[in-house]
mmCIF file of C-alpha atoms in Angstrom:
data_model
loop_
_atom_site.group_PDB
_atom_site.id
_atom_site.type_symbol
_atom_site.label_atom_id
_atom_site.label_comp_id
_atom_site.label_asym_id
_atom_site.label_seq_id
_atom_site.Cartn_x
_atom_site.Cartn_y
_atom_site.Cartn_z
ATOM 1 C CA LYS A 1 -22.541 -5.512 3.854
ATOM 2 C CA ALA A 2 -23.635 -4.607 0.303
ATOM 3 C CA ALA A 3 -20.590 -6.366 -1.163
ATOM 4 C CA ARG A 4 -21.755 -9.707 0.259
ATOM 5 C CA ASP A 5 -24.519 -9.790 -2.351
ATOM 6 C CA VAL A 6 -22.125 -9.163 -5.237
ATOM 7 C CA SER A 7 -20.041 -11.770 -7.011
ATOM 8 C CA ASP A 8 -16.998 -11.343 -9.228
ATOM 9 C CA LEU A 9 -15.541 -8.577 -7.083
ATOM 10 C CA ILE A 10 -12.070 -7.269 -7.774
ATOM 11 C CA LEU A 11 -10.527 -5.802 -4.639
ATOM 12 C CA VAL A 12 -7.655 -3.362 -4.991
ATOM 13 C CA GLY A 13 -5.375 -2.717 -2.031
ATOM 14 C CA HIS A 14 -2.988 0.220 -2.287
ATOM 15 C CA SER A 15 -0.161 0.754 0.196
ATOM 16 C CA MET A 16 -1.433 -0.144 3.701
ATOM 17 C CA GLY A 17 -4.667 -1.298 2.042
ATOM 18 C CA GLY A 18 -2.738 -4.424 1.074
ATOM 19 C CA LEU A 19 -2.984 -5.470 4.714
ATOM 20 C CA SER A 20 -6.792 -5.463 4.736
ATOM 21 C CA VAL A 21 -7.973 -6.625 1.295
ATOM 22 C CA PRO A 22 -6.943 -10.274 1.803
ATOM 23 C CA LEU A 23 -8.998 -10.229 5.017
ATOM 24 C CA ALA A 24 -12.006 -8.867 3.127
ATOM 25 C CA ALA A 25 -11.519 -11.557 0.501
ATOM 26 C CA THR A 26 -12.029 -14.294 3.093
ATOM 27 C CA GLY A 27 -15.656 -13.239 3.621
ATOM 28 C CA LEU A 28 -16.696 -12.151 0.129
ATOM 29 C CA ARG A 29 -17.022 -13.745 -3.318
ATOM 30 C CA VAL A 30 -13.884 -12.199 -4.737
ATOM 31 C CA GLU A 31 -12.668 -12.927 -8.239
ATOM 32 C CA LYS A 32 -9.294 -11.216 -7.911
ATOM 33 C CA LEU A 33 -7.064 -9.259 -5.544
ATOM 34 C CA VAL A 34 -4.886 -6.519 -6.993
ATOM 35 C CA LEU A 35 -2.123 -5.239 -4.738
ATOM 36 C CA LEU A 36 -0.765 -1.861 -5.851
ATOM 37 C CA SER A 37 2.512 -0.732 -4.280
ATOM 38 C CA ALA A 38 1.129 -2.608 -1.327
ATOM 39 C CA LEU A 39 2.262 -3.993 1.968
ATOM 40 C CA VAL A 40 1.535 -7.717 2.139
ATOM 41 C CA PRO A 41 0.587 -9.402 5.408
ATOM 42 C CA ARG A 42 2.096 -12.691 6.481
ATOM 43 C CA PRO A 43 0.242 -14.957 8.919
ATOM 44 C CA GLY A 44 1.733 -14.816 12.406
ATOM 45 C CA PHE A 45 3.569 -11.515 11.914
ATOM 46 C CA SER A 46 2.931 -7.805 12.213
ATOM 47 C CA MET A 47 3.938 -5.577 9.318
ATOM 48 C CA ASN A 48 6.444 -3.857 11.612
ATOM 49 C CA GLN A 49 8.111 -7.233 12.276
ATOM 50 C CA ILE A 50 8.315 -7.827 8.546
ATOM 51 C CA ARG A 51 9.689 -4.309 7.977
ATOM 52 C CA ALA A 52 12.373 -4.929 10.619
ATOM 53 C CA ALA A 53 13.519 -8.132 8.890
ATOM 54 C CA GLU A 54 13.054 -7.260 5.201
ATOM 55 C CA PRO A 55 13.768 -4.207 3.009
ATOM 56 C CA VAL A 56 10.099 -3.188 2.695
ATOM 57 C CA ASP A 57 10.541 0.572 2.889
ATOM 58 C CA GLY A 58 11.529 2.657 -0.104
ATOM 59 C CA HIS A 59 15.145 3.760 -0.548
ATOM 60 C CA TYR A 60 14.553 7.477 -0.444
ATOM 61 C CA ASP A 61 15.895 9.924 2.105
ATOM 62 C CA LEU A 62 13.000 12.241 2.794
ATOM 63 C CA GLN A 63 13.777 15.932 2.472
ATOM 64 C CA HIS A 64 10.837 16.574 4.792
ATOM 65 C CA ALA A 65 9.941 14.139 7.563
ATOM 66 C CA HIS A 66 6.921 15.624 9.290
ATOM 67 C CA PHE A 67 4.815 13.185 11.242
ATOM 68 C CA THR A 68 2.479 14.288 14.043
ATOM 69 C CA ASP A 69 1.454 11.786 16.708
ATOM 70 C CA LEU A 70 -2.215 12.462 17.483
ATOM 71 C CA GLY A 71 -2.350 9.697 20.093
ATOM 72 C CA ASP A 72 -3.809 6.184 20.111
ATOM 73 C CA ASP A 73 -1.590 5.130 17.146
ATOM 74 C CA VAL A 74 -3.101 7.830 14.936
ATOM 75 C CA TRP A 75 -0.693 9.959 12.885
ATOM 76 C CA ARG A 76 -0.957 12.867 10.518
ATOM 77 C CA ILE A 77 1.678 13.132 7.804
ATOM 78 C CA GLY A 78 2.751 16.650 6.853
ATOM 79 C CA PRO A 79 2.038 17.911 3.312
ATOM 80 C CA ASP A 80 5.716 18.175 2.321
ATOM 81 C CA THR A 81 6.341 14.603 3.467
ATOM 82 C CA VAL A 82 3.265 13.415 1.593
ATOM 83 C CA ARG A 83 4.470 15.148 -1.571
ATOM 84 C CA ASP A 84 8.003 13.712 -1.277
ATOM 85 C CA MET A 85 7.007 10.164 -0.381
ATOM 86 C CA PHE A 86 3.623 9.510 -1.995
ATOM 87 C CA PHE A 87 3.047 12.153 -4.712
ATOM 88 C CA ASN A 88 6.573 12.819 -6.034
ATOM 89 C CA ASP A 89 5.533 12.388 -9.690
ATOM 90 C CA VAL A 90 2.002 13.775 -9.415
ATOM 91 C CA PRO A 91 1.210 17.120 -11.091
ATOM 92 C CA ALA A 92 1.214 20.022 -8.599
ATOM 93 C CA GLU A 93 -2.484 20.891 -8.896
ATOM 94 C CA ILE A 94 -3.505 17.254 -8.309
ATOM 95 C CA THR A 95 -1.043 16.955 -5.419
ATOM 96 C CA LEU A 96 -2.563 20.024 -3.768
ATOM 97 C CA ARG A 97 -6.100 18.655 -4.052
ATOM 98 C CA ALA A 98 -5.093 15.135 -2.964
ATOM 99 C CA THR A 99 -3.130 16.447 0.017
ATOM 100 C CA ARG A 100 -6.157 18.446 1.210
ATOM 101 C CA ASN A 101 -8.196 15.227 1.173
ATOM 102 C CA LEU A 102 -5.774 13.227 3.325
ATOM 103 C CA ARG A 103 -6.883 12.387 6.831
ATOM 104 C CA PRO A 104 -4.994 11.107 9.867
ATOM 105 C CA GLN A 105 -4.343 7.395 9.733
ATOM 106 C CA CYS A 106 -4.249 4.722 12.410
ATOM 107 C CA TYR A 107 -1.038 2.706 12.304
ATOM 108 C CA ARG A 108 -2.115 0.014 14.774
ATOM 109 C CA ILE A 109 -2.519 -2.292 11.768
ATOM 110 C CA MET A 110 1.264 -2.065 11.361
ATOM 111 C CA ARG A 111 2.149 -3.287 14.844
ATOM 112 C CA GLU A 112 -0.495 -5.954 15.430
ATOM 113 C CA PRO A 113 -0.001 -9.429 13.966
ATOM 114 C CA THR A 114 -2.395 -9.987 11.090
ATOM 115 C CA PRO A 115 -5.468 -12.084 11.879
ATOM 116 C CA LEU A 116 -5.017 -13.645 8.426
ATOM 117 C CA GLU A 117 -4.375 -17.365 8.888
ATOM 118 C CA LEU A 118 -3.954 -18.335 5.220
ATOM 119 C CA TRP A 119 -3.783 -16.333 2.010
ATOM 120 C CA PRO A 120 -7.259 -16.486 0.437
ATOM 121 C CA ASP A 121 -7.678 -18.860 -2.473
ATOM 122 C CA VAL A 122 -8.185 -15.993 -4.904
ATOM 123 C CA GLU A 123 -6.256 -14.957 -8.001
ATOM 124 C CA THR A 124 -3.819 -12.267 -6.941
ATOM 125 C CA ALA A 125 -1.807 -9.699 -8.897
ATOM 126 C CA TYR A 126 0.883 -7.362 -7.577
ATOM 127 C CA ILE A 127 1.746 -4.074 -9.305
ATOM 128 C CA VAL A 128 5.190 -2.578 -8.677
ATOM 129 C CA CYS A 129 5.796 1.092 -9.385
ATOM 130 C CA ARG A 130 9.479 1.441 -10.310
ATOM 131 C CA GLY A 131 9.793 4.934 -8.808
ATOM 132 C CA ASP A 132 7.974 4.146 -5.544
ATOM 133 C CA ARG A 133 9.511 5.960 -2.562
ATOM 134 C CA ALA A 134 7.252 4.397 0.065
ATOM 135 C CA VAL A 135 7.370 0.656 -0.749
ATOM 136 C CA ASN A 136 10.655 -0.726 -2.055
ATOM 137 C CA PRO A 137 10.059 -1.928 -5.645
ATOM 138 C CA ASP A 138 12.642 -4.719 -5.192
ATOM 139 C CA TRP A 139 10.750 -5.978 -2.143
ATOM 140 C CA GLY A 140 7.479 -5.793 -4.089
ATOM 141 C CA ARG A 141 8.929 -7.994 -6.839
ATOM 142 C CA TRP A 142 10.330 -10.399 -4.259
ATOM 143 C CA VAL A 143 7.147 -10.704 -2.170
ATOM 144 C CA ALA A 144 5.043 -11.146 -5.325
ATOM 145 C CA GLU A 145 7.171 -14.101 -6.373
ATOM 146 C CA THR A 146 8.001 -15.753 -3.059
ATOM 147 C CA GLN A 147 4.828 -15.176 -1.036
ATOM 148 C CA LEU A 148 2.124 -14.708 -3.637
ATOM 149 C CA GLY A 149 3.567 -16.987 -6.339
ATOM 150 C CA VAL A 150 3.061 -14.429 -9.123
ATOM 151 C CA GLU A 151 5.267 -12.309 -11.317
ATOM 152 C CA ALA A 152 4.830 -8.649 -10.477
ATOM 153 C CA VAL A 153 3.371 -6.368 -13.117
ATOM 154 C CA GLU A 154 5.622 -3.338 -13.437
ATOM 155 C CA MET A 155 4.980 0.229 -14.422
ATOM 156 C CA GLU A 156 6.777 3.522 -14.208
ATOM 157 C CA GLY A 157 5.897 6.053 -11.583
ATOM 158 C CA GLY A 158 5.752 6.637 -7.890
ATOM 159 C CA HIS A 159 3.566 5.401 -5.088
ATOM 160 C CA SER A 160 0.295 6.883 -6.380
ATOM 161 C CA PRO A 161 -0.080 6.023 -10.082
ATOM 162 C CA PHE A 162 -3.877 6.498 -9.892
ATOM 163 C CA LEU A 163 -3.032 10.226 -9.653
ATOM 164 C CA SER A 164 0.051 10.417 -11.897
ATOM 165 C CA ARG A 165 -0.635 7.734 -14.542
ATOM 166 C CA PRO A 166 -4.289 6.699 -14.336
ATOM 167 C CA ALA A 167 -4.592 5.538 -17.970
ATOM 168 C CA GLU A 168 -1.434 3.429 -17.747
ATOM 169 C CA LEU A 169 -2.592 1.946 -14.427
ATOM 170 C CA ALA A 170 -6.026 1.115 -15.820
ATOM 171 C CA ALA A 171 -4.446 -0.570 -18.846
#
C-alpha cells in the first residue's frame, strides 16, 4: 500500500521473486524491473510448464537433495541443499547466518499459470550469474533476449550475489 504513493520505484526480483515483480509493476509507478537470477513468467503458462519444456534449472547435480514437504505446497529446503544450490560461493559465516533466516516457501506459484496477461511496459534488466546452480545461466541469457528483448548483464558468482559479491552486484 505504501508503495502506491511512491514514483520511480525499482523493483528487484530474485529467483522465484521474478514471478511476482512484473505483477507488482502492473499496479505501481515502476521505473524499472531488475530480474536477478530470476524465473520469468510467461502469460498462459505455469513456471512448471516452462521448466518442463525449457532448460530453466541449473546444471548441477546436488550432493545433498533434502526437501521436506510440509503440506499445502509448502516446502522446507535442508541446509546442505541450500548451501550447495543457493550459497555455493558465499563465505561460510554468511551462509550460516543466511541459512538460519530461511523460512519454508510455498511453491504453488510454480504450478499455477501466471495471472500476468502482458509484460508490463516498464524498462527491464536481467542479471545472469555465470556460476548459478539454481537457474541455468544459458536460459537466463536466452529468456532475456527472446522474451524480454534485452541483453543480459552478466557477472561472476552463484545464485545469491547479494551475499557473495554485494559490491559487484550494486555496481
